[in-house]
Short mmCIF file of C-alpha atoms and ligand atoms in Angstrom, two decimals:
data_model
loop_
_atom_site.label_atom_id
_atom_site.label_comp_id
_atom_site.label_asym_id
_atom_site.label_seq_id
_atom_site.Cartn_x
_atom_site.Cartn_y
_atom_site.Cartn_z
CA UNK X 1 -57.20 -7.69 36.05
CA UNK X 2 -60.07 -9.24 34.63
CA UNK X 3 -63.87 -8.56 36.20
CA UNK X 4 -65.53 -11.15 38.12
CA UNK X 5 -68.26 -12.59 36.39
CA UNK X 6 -71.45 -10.86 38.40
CA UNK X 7 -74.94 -12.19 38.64
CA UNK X 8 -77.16 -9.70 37.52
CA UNK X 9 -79.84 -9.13 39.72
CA UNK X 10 -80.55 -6.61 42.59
CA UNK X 11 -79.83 -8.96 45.74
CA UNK X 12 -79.67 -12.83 45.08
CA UNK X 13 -80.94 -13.07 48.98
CA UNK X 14 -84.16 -14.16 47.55
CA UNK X 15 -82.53 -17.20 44.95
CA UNK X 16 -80.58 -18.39 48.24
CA UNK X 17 -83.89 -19.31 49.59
CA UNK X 18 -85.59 -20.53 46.63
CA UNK X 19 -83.04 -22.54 45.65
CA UNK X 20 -80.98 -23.75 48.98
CA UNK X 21 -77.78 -26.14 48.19
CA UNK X 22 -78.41 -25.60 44.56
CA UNK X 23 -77.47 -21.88 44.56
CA UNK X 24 -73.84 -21.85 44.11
CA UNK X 25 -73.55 -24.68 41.52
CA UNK X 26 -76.32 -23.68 38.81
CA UNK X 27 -75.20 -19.99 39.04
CA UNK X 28 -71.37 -21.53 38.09
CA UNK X 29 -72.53 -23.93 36.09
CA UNK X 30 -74.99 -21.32 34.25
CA UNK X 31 -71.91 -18.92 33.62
CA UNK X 32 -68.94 -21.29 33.13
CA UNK X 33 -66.72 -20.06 36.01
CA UNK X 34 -65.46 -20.84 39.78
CA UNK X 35 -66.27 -17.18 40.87
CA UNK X 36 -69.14 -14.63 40.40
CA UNK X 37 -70.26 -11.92 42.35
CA UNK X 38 -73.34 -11.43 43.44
CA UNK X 39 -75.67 -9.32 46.21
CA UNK X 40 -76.41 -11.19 48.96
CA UNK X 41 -78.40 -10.11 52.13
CA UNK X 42 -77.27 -6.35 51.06
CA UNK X 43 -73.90 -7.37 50.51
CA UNK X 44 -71.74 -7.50 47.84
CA UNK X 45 -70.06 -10.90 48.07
CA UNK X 46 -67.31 -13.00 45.85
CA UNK X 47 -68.97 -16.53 45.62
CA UNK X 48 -66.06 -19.32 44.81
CA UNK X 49 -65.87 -22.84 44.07
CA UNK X 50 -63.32 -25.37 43.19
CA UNK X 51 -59.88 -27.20 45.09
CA UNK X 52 -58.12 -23.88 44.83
CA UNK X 53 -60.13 -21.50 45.98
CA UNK X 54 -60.84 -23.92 49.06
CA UNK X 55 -56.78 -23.25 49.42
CA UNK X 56 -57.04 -19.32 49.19
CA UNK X 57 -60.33 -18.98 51.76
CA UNK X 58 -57.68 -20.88 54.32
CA UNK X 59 -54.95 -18.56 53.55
CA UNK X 60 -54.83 -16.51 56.28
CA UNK X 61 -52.46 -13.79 54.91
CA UNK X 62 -55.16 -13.24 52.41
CA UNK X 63 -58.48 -13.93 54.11
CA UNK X 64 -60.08 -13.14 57.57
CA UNK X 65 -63.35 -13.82 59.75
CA UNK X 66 -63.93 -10.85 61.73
CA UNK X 67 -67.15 -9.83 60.55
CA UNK X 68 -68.20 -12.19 58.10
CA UNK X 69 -70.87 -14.50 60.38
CA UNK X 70 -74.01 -13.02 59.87
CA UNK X 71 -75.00 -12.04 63.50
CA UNK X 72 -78.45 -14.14 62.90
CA UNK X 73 -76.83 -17.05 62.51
CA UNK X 74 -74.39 -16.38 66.01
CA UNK X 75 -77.65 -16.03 67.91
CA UNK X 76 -78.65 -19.71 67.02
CA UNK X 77 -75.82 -21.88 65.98
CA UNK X 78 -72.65 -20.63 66.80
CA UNK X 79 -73.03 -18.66 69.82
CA UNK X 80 -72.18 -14.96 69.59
CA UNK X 81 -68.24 -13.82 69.10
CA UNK X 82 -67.08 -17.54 69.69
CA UNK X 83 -64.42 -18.82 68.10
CA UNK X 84 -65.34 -19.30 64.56
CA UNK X 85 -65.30 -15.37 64.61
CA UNK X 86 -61.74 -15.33 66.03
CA UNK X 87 -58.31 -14.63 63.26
CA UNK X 88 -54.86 -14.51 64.26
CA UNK X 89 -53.17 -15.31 67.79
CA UNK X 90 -56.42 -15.13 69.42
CA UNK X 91 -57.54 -17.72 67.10
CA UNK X 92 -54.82 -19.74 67.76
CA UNK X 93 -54.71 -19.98 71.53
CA UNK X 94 -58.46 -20.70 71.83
CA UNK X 95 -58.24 -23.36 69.06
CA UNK X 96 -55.40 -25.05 71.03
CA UNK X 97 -58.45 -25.24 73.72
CA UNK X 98 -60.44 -27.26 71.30
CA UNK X 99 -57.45 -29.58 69.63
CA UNK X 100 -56.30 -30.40 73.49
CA UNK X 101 -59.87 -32.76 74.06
CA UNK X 102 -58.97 -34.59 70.57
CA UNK X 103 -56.10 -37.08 72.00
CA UNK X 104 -55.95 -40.90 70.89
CA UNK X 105 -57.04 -41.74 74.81
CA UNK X 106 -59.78 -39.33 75.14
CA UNK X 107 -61.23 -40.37 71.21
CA UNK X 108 -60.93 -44.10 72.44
CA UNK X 109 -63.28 -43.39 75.32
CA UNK X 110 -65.53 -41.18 73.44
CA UNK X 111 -65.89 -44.56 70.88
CA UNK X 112 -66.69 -47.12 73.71
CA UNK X 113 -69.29 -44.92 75.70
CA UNK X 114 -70.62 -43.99 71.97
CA UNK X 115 -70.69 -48.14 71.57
CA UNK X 116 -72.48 -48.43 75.55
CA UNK X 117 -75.01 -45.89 74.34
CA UNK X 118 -76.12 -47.74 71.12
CA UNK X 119 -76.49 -51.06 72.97
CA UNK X 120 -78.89 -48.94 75.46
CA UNK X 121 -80.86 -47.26 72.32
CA UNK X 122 -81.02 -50.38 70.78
CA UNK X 123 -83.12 -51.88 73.90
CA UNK X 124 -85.04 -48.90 74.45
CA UNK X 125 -86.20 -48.42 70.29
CA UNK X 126 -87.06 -52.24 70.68
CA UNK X 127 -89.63 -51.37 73.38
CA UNK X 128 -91.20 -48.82 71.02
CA UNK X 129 -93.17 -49.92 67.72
CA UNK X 130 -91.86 -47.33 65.65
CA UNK X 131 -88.93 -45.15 66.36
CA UNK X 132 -87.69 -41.95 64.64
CA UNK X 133 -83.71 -42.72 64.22
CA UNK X 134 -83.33 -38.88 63.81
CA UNK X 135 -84.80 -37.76 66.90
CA UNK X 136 -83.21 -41.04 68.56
CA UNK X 137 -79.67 -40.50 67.39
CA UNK X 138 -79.66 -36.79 68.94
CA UNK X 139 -81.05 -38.17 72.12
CA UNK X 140 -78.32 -40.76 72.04
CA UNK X 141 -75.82 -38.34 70.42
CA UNK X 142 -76.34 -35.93 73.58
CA UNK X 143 -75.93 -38.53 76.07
CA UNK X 144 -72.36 -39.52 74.83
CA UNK X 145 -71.18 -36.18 74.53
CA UNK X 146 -72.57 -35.26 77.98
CA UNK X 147 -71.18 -38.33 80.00
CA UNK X 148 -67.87 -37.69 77.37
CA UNK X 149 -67.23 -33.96 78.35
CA UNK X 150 -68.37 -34.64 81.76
CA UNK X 151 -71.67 -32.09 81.94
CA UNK X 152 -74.48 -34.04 83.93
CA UNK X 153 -77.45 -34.89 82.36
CA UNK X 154 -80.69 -36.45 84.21
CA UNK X 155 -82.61 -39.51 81.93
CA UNK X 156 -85.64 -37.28 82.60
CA UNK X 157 -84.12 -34.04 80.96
CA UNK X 158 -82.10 -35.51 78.06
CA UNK X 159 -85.16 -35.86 75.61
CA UNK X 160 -85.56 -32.16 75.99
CA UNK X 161 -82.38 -31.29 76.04
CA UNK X 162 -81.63 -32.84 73.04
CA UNK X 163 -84.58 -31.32 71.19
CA UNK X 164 -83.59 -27.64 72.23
CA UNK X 165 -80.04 -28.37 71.30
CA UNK X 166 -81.94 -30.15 67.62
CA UNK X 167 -83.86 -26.41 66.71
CA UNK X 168 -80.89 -24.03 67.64
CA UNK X 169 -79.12 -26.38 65.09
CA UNK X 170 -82.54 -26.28 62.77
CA UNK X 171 -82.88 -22.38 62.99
CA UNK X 172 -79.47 -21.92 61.42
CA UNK X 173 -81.10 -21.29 57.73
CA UNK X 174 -84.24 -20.33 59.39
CA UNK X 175 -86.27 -17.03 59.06
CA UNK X 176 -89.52 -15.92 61.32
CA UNK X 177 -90.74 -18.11 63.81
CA UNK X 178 -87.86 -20.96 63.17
CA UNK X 179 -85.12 -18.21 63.81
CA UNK X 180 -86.99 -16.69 67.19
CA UNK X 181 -86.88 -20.38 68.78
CA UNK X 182 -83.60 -20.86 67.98
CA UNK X 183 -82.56 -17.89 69.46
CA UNK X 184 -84.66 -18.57 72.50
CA UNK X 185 -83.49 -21.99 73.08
CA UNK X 186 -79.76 -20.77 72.55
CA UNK X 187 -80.42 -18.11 75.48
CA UNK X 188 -81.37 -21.33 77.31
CA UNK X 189 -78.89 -23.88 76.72
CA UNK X 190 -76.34 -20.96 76.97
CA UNK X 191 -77.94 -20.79 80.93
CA UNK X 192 -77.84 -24.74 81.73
CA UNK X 193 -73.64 -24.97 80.41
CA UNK X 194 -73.22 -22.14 82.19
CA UNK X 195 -74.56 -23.20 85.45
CA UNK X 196 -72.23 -25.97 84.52
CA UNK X 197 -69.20 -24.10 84.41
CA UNK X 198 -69.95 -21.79 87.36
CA UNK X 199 -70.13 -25.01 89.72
CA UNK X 200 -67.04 -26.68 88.60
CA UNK X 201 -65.28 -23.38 88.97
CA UNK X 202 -66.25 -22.46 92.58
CA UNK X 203 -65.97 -26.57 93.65
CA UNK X 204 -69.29 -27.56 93.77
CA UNK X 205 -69.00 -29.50 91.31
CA UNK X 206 -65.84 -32.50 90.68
CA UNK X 207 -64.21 -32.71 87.16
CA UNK X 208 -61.39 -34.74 86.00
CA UNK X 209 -58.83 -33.21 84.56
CA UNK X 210 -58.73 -33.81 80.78
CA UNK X 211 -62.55 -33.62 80.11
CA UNK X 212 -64.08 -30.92 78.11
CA UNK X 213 -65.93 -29.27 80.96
CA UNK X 214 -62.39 -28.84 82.99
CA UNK X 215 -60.93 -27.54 79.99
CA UNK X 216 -62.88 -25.32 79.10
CA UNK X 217 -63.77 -23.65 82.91
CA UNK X 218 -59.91 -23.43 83.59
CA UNK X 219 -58.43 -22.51 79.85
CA UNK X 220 -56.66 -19.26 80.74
CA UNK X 221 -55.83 -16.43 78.01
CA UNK X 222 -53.62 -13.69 79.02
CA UNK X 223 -53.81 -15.52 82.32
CA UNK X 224 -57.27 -14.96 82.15
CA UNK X 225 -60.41 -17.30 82.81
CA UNK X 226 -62.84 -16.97 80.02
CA UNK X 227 -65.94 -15.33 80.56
CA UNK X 228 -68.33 -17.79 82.17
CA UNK X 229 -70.43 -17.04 79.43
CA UNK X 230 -67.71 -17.48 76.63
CA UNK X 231 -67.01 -20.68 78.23
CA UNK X 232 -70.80 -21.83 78.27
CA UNK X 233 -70.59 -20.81 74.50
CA UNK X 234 -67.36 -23.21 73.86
CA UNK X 235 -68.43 -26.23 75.33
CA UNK X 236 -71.84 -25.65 73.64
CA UNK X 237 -69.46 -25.21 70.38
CA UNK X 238 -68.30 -29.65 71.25
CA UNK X 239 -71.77 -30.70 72.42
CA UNK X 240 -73.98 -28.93 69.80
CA UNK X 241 -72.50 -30.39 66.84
CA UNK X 242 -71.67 -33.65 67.61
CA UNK X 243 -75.82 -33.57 68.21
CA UNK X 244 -75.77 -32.67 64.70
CA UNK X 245 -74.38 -35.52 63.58
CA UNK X 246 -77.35 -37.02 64.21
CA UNK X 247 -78.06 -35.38 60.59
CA UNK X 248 -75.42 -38.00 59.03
CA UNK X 249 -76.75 -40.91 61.15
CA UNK X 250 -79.67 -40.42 59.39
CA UNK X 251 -78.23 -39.92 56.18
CA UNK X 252 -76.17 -43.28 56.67
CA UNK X 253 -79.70 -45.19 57.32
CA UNK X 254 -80.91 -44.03 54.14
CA UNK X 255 -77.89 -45.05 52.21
CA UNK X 256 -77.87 -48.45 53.70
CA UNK X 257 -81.65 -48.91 52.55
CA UNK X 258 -80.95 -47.34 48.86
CA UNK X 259 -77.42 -48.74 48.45
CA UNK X 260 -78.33 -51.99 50.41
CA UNK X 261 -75.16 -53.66 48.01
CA UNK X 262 -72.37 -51.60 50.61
CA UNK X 263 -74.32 -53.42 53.85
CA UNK X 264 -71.59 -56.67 53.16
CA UNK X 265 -68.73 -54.61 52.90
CA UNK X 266 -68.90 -52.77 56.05
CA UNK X 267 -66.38 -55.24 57.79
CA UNK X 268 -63.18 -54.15 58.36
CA UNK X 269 -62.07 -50.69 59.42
CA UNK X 270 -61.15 -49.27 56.49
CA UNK X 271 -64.65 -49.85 54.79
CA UNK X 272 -66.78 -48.55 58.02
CA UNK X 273 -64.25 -45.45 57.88
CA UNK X 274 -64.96 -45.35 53.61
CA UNK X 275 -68.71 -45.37 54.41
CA UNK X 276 -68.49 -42.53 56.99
CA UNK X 277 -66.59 -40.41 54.54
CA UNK X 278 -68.94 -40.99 51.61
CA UNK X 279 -71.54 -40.06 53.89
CA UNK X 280 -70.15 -37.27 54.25
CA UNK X 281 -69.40 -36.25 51.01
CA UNK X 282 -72.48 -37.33 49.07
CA UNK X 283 -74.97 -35.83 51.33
CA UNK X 284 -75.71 -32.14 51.41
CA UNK X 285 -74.88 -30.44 55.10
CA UNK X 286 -72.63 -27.47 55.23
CA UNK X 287 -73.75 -25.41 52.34
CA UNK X 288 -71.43 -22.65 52.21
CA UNK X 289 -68.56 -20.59 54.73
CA UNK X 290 -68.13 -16.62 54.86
CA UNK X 291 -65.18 -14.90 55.55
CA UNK X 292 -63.97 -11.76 54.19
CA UNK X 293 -60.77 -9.96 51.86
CA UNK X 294 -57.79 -8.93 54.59
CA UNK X 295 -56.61 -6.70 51.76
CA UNK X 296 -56.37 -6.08 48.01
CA UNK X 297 -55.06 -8.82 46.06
CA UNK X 298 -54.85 -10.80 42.71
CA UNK X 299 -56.45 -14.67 42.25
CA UNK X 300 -56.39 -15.88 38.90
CA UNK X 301 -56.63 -12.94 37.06
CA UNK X 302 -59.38 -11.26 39.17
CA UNK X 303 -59.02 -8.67 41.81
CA UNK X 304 -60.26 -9.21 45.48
CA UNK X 305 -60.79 -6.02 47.26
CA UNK X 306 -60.33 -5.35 50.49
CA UNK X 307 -63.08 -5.96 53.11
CA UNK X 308 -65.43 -7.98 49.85
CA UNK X 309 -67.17 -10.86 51.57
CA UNK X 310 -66.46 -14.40 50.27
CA UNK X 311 -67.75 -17.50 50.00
CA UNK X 312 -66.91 -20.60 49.78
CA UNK X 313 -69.09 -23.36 47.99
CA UNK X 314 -68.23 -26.54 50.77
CA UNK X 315 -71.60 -28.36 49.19
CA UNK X 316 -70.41 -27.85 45.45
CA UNK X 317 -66.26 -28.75 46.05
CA UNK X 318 -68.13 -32.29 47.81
CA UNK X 319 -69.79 -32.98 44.01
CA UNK X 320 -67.19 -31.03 42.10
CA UNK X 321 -66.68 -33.67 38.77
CA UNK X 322 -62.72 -32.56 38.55
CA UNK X 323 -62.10 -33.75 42.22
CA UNK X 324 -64.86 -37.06 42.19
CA UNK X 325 -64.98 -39.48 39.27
CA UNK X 326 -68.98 -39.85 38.93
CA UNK X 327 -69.74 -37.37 41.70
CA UNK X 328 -73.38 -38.20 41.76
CA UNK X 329 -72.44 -41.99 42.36
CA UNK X 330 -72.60 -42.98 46.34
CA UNK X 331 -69.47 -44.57 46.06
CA UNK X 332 -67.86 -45.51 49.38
CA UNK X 333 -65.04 -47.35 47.28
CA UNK X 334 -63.67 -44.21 46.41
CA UNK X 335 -61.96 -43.53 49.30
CA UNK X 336 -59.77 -46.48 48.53
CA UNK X 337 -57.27 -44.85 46.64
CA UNK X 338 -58.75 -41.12 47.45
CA UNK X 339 -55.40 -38.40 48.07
CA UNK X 340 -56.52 -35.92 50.48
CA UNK X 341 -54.69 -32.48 50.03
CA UNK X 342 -56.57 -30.99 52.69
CA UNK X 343 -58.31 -28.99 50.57
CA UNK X 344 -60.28 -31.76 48.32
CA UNK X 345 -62.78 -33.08 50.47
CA UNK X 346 -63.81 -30.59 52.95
CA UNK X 347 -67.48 -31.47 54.87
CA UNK X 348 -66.43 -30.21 57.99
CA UNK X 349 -63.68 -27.06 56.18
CA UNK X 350 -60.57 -27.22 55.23
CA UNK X 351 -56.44 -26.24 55.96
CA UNK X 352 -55.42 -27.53 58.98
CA UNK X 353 -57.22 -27.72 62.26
CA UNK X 354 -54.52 -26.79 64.18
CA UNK X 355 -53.55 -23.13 63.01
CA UNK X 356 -56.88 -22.83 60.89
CA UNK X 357 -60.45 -23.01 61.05
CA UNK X 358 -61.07 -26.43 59.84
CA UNK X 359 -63.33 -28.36 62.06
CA UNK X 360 -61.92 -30.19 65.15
CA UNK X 361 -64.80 -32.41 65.50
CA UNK X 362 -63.99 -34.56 62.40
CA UNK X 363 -63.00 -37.39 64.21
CA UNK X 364 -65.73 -37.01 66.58
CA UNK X 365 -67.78 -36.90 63.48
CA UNK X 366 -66.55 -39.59 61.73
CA UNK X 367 -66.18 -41.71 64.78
CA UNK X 368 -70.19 -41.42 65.40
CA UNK X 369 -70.96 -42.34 62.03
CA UNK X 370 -69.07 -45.45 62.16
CA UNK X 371 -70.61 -46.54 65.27
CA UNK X 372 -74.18 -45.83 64.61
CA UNK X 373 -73.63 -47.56 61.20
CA UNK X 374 -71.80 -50.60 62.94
CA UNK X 375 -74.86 -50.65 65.20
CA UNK X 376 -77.37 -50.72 62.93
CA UNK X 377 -75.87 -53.49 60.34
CA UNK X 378 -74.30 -55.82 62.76
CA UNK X 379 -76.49 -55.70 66.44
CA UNK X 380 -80.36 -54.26 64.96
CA UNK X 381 -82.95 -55.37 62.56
CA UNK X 382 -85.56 -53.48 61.54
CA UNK X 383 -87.90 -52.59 59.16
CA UNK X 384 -88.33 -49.34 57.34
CA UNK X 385 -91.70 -48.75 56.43
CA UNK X 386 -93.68 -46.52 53.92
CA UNK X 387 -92.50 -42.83 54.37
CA UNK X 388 -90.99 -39.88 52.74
CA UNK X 389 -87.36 -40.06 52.55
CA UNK X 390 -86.79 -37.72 49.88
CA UNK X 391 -83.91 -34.46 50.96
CA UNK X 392 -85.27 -30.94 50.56
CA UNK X 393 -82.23 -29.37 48.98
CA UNK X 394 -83.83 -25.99 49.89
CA UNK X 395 -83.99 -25.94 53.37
CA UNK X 396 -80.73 -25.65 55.05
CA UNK X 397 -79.88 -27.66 57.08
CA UNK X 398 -81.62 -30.78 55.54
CA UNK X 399 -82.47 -33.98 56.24
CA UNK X 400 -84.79 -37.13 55.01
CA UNK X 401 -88.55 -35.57 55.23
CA UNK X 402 -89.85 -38.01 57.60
CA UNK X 403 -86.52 -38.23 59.54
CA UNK X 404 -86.24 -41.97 59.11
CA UNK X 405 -88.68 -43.95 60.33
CA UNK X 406 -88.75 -47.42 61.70
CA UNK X 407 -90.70 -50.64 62.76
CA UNK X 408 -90.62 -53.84 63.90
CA UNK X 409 -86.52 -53.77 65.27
CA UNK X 410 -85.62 -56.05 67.48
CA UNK X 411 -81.61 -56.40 68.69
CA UNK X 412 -80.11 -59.32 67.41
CA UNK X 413 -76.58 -58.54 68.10
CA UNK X 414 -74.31 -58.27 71.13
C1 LIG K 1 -65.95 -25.61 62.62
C2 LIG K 1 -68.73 -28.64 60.10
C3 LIG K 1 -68.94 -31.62 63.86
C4 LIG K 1 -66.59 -28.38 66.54
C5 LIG K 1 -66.63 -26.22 61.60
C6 LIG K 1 -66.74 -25.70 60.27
C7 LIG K 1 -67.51 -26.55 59.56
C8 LIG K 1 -67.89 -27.61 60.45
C9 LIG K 1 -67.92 -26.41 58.11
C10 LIG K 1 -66.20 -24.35 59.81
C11 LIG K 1 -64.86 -24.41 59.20
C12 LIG K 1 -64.40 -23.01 58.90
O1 LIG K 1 -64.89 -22.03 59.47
O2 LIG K 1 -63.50 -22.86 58.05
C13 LIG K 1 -69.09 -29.66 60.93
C14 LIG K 1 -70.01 -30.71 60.57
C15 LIG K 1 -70.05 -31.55 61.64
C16 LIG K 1 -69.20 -31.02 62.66
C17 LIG K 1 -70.74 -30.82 59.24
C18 LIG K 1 -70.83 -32.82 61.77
C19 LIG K 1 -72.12 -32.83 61.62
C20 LIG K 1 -68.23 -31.05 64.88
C21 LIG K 1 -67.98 -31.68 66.14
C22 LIG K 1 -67.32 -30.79 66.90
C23 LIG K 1 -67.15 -29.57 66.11
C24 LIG K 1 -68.38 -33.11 66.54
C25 LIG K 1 -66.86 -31.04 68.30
C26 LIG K 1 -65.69 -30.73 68.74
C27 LIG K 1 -66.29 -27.32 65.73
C28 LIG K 1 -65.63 -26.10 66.18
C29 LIG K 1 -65.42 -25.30 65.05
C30 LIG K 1 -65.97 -26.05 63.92
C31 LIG K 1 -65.22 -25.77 67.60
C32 LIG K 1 -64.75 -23.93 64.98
C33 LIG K 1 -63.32 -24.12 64.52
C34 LIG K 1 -62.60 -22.84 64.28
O3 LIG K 1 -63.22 -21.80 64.00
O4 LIG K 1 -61.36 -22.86 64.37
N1 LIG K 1 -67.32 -27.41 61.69
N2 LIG K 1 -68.64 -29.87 62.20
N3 LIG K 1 -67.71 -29.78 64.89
N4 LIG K 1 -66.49 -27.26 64.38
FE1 LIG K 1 -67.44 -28.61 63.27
#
């Protein structure tokens, strides 16, 4: 076997931070390759990029999870030993919990209570002379998914809400102080679903069948309930990152104002559904997954031992120039004729949802996108005023500095 190209230096921790999205692709450009090894956060890890290795970090026979989330980043984002942790059957059955909300009917109501709370947030951001859409769309963005997965939410507690859930999203790349709030925030939010799940269990509280909160409170395994605090985690693991969404709401504000030429071609479905995808290609969001080597085995020449961590470059296969003609071009367009092989364009992971650990939320995703952007062409005018827009490509998770600001907007639409 050959040896994997390795980046010489003690522990690469340090370049992560200095250099954010950027990491992966100048260290592959630098040495002409789709895998290098390097030391990361004390670890030796097998860094890969390209179509095919997206294909063998979803091969399952090849490729597991235990013990490849960094516990830091369970304690703010993901919730400790939820399911993006899980391999195998145990995988499987609480995945089915996840895939069971995502049904044509449930998706259709998700879309019109996403279109009621844009008509409301267009009134209220009228009201205001200047509104942040960032900070709006989360507040908006919790709303939905509260009324959608049936958790109750007072108007006078959803701003905070929606902030808390915004830093345990935030403290994901974060170190010191950024990291602590997450992680104290998490402990709260983790206390509120909870609550949640406790009342609908012992009857104080009514669910339908078929929402998210009933789901998850009564999903069995081994003819078990979960854990009320598993099942806090869970639902948290639907409402937290449709919130961060919000992150490609703002993202799609700033390509309408720098691409203004796509605002007249955002008619039909197709196009709205184009622009949500390039959205989600072109800007940076998930940087990187982990998972680790199941045992020893051969890729191209190279030997993967077992228990090496791996990861996989999501950021760099969005931008890689063999997958995207003009990469660098915001191109909704491209989606036209675009053949996805599942493991081409993977924002939200790749594989299959069902028996892997690609996202389930893509629709939810992509379904928020379209209706903010729908919103703000067709029913809102508004001005955006002097500001910095520009993306910090070493902070991770990212967004437009000042988090897209705007004045003067009045509704002019239904
Ligand atoms: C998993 C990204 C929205 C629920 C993932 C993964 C990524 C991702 C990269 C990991 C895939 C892997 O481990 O191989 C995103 C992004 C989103 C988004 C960028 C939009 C901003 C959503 C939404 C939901 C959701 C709206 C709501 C249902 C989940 C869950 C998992 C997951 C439950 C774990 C799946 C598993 O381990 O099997 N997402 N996601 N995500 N996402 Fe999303």
């Amino acid at each position: 076997t050959k040896q994997i190209p390795e980046v010489k230096m003690f522990d690469s921790t340090v370049n992560v931070v200095t250099e954010g999205y950027n990491f992966v692709g100048k260290r592959m450009s630098q040495m002409d390759t789709d895998v290098f090894e390097a030391r990361i956060l004390g670890k030796k890890m097998i860094v890969m990029t390209g179509r095919d290795a997206a294909e063998l970090f979803y091969d399952e026979s090849k490729i597991k999870r235990e013990g490849a989330m960094p516990k830091r980043i369970q304690k703010t984002l993901f919730g400790v030993n939820g399911i993006h942790t899980k391999d195998g059957q145990k995988h499987k059955i609480r995945k089915a919990m996840f895939m069971s909300m995502m049904t044509d009917e449930r998706l259709a109501h998700l879309r019109t209570i996403l279109q009621e709370e844009w008509k409301r947030k267009g009134l209220e951001m009228e009201q205001k002379k200047r509104a942040v859409l960032f900070d709006e769309s989360e507040e908006l963005i919790l709303r939905a998914m509260c009324r959608w997965t049936g958790v109750p939410l007072t108007d006078a507690e959803s701003w905070r809400r929606a902030y808390e859930v915004g830093v345990m999203i935030d403290a994901a790349g974060g170190v010191g102080k950024r990291y602590r709030e997450g992680e104290k925030v998490r402990t709260e939010t983790e206390g509120w679903i909870q609550e949640v799940i406790e009342a609908v269990r012992d009857g104080r509280m009514k669910t339908e069948e078929g929402t998210p909160v009933h789901t998850v409170a009564f999903h069995e395994e081994e003819g078990e309930l979960l854990d009320a605090h598993m099942a806090a985690i869970e639902l948290l693991n639907v409402i937290r990152p449709a919130v961060a969404v919000a992150r490609f709401v703002a993202f799609a504000a700033l390509a309408l104002n720098d691409f203004p030429e796509w605002k007249g071609k955002l008619s039909t479905t197709k196009e709205l559904n184009n622009f949500a995808n390039e959205v989600r290609r072109f800007y940076p969001f998930t940087p990187f997954l982990p998972a680790v080597v199941k045992e020893d085995f051969e890729w191209k020449g190279y030997l993967f031992k077992e228990d090496r961590h791996v990861i996989l470059d999501v950021h760099g296969i969005n931008r890689d120039p063999r997958i995207w003609e003009e990469p660098e071009q915001f191109n909704p367009d491209r989606f036209n004729d675009f053949v996805d092989d599942r493991f081409n364009f993977i924002p939200q992971g790749g594989g299959d949802p069902d028996t892997g650990h690609r996202c389930p939320g893509e629709p939810i995703a992509v379904m928020i996108i379209e209706e903010s952007v729908r919103y703000l062409t067709e029913s809102l005018s508004y001005e955006v005023p002097e500001q910095d827009l520009t993306i910090n490509m070493v902070r991770m998770p990212t967004l437009p500095k000042d988090r897209f600001v705007m004045e003067n907007i009045r509704v002019t639409g239904k």
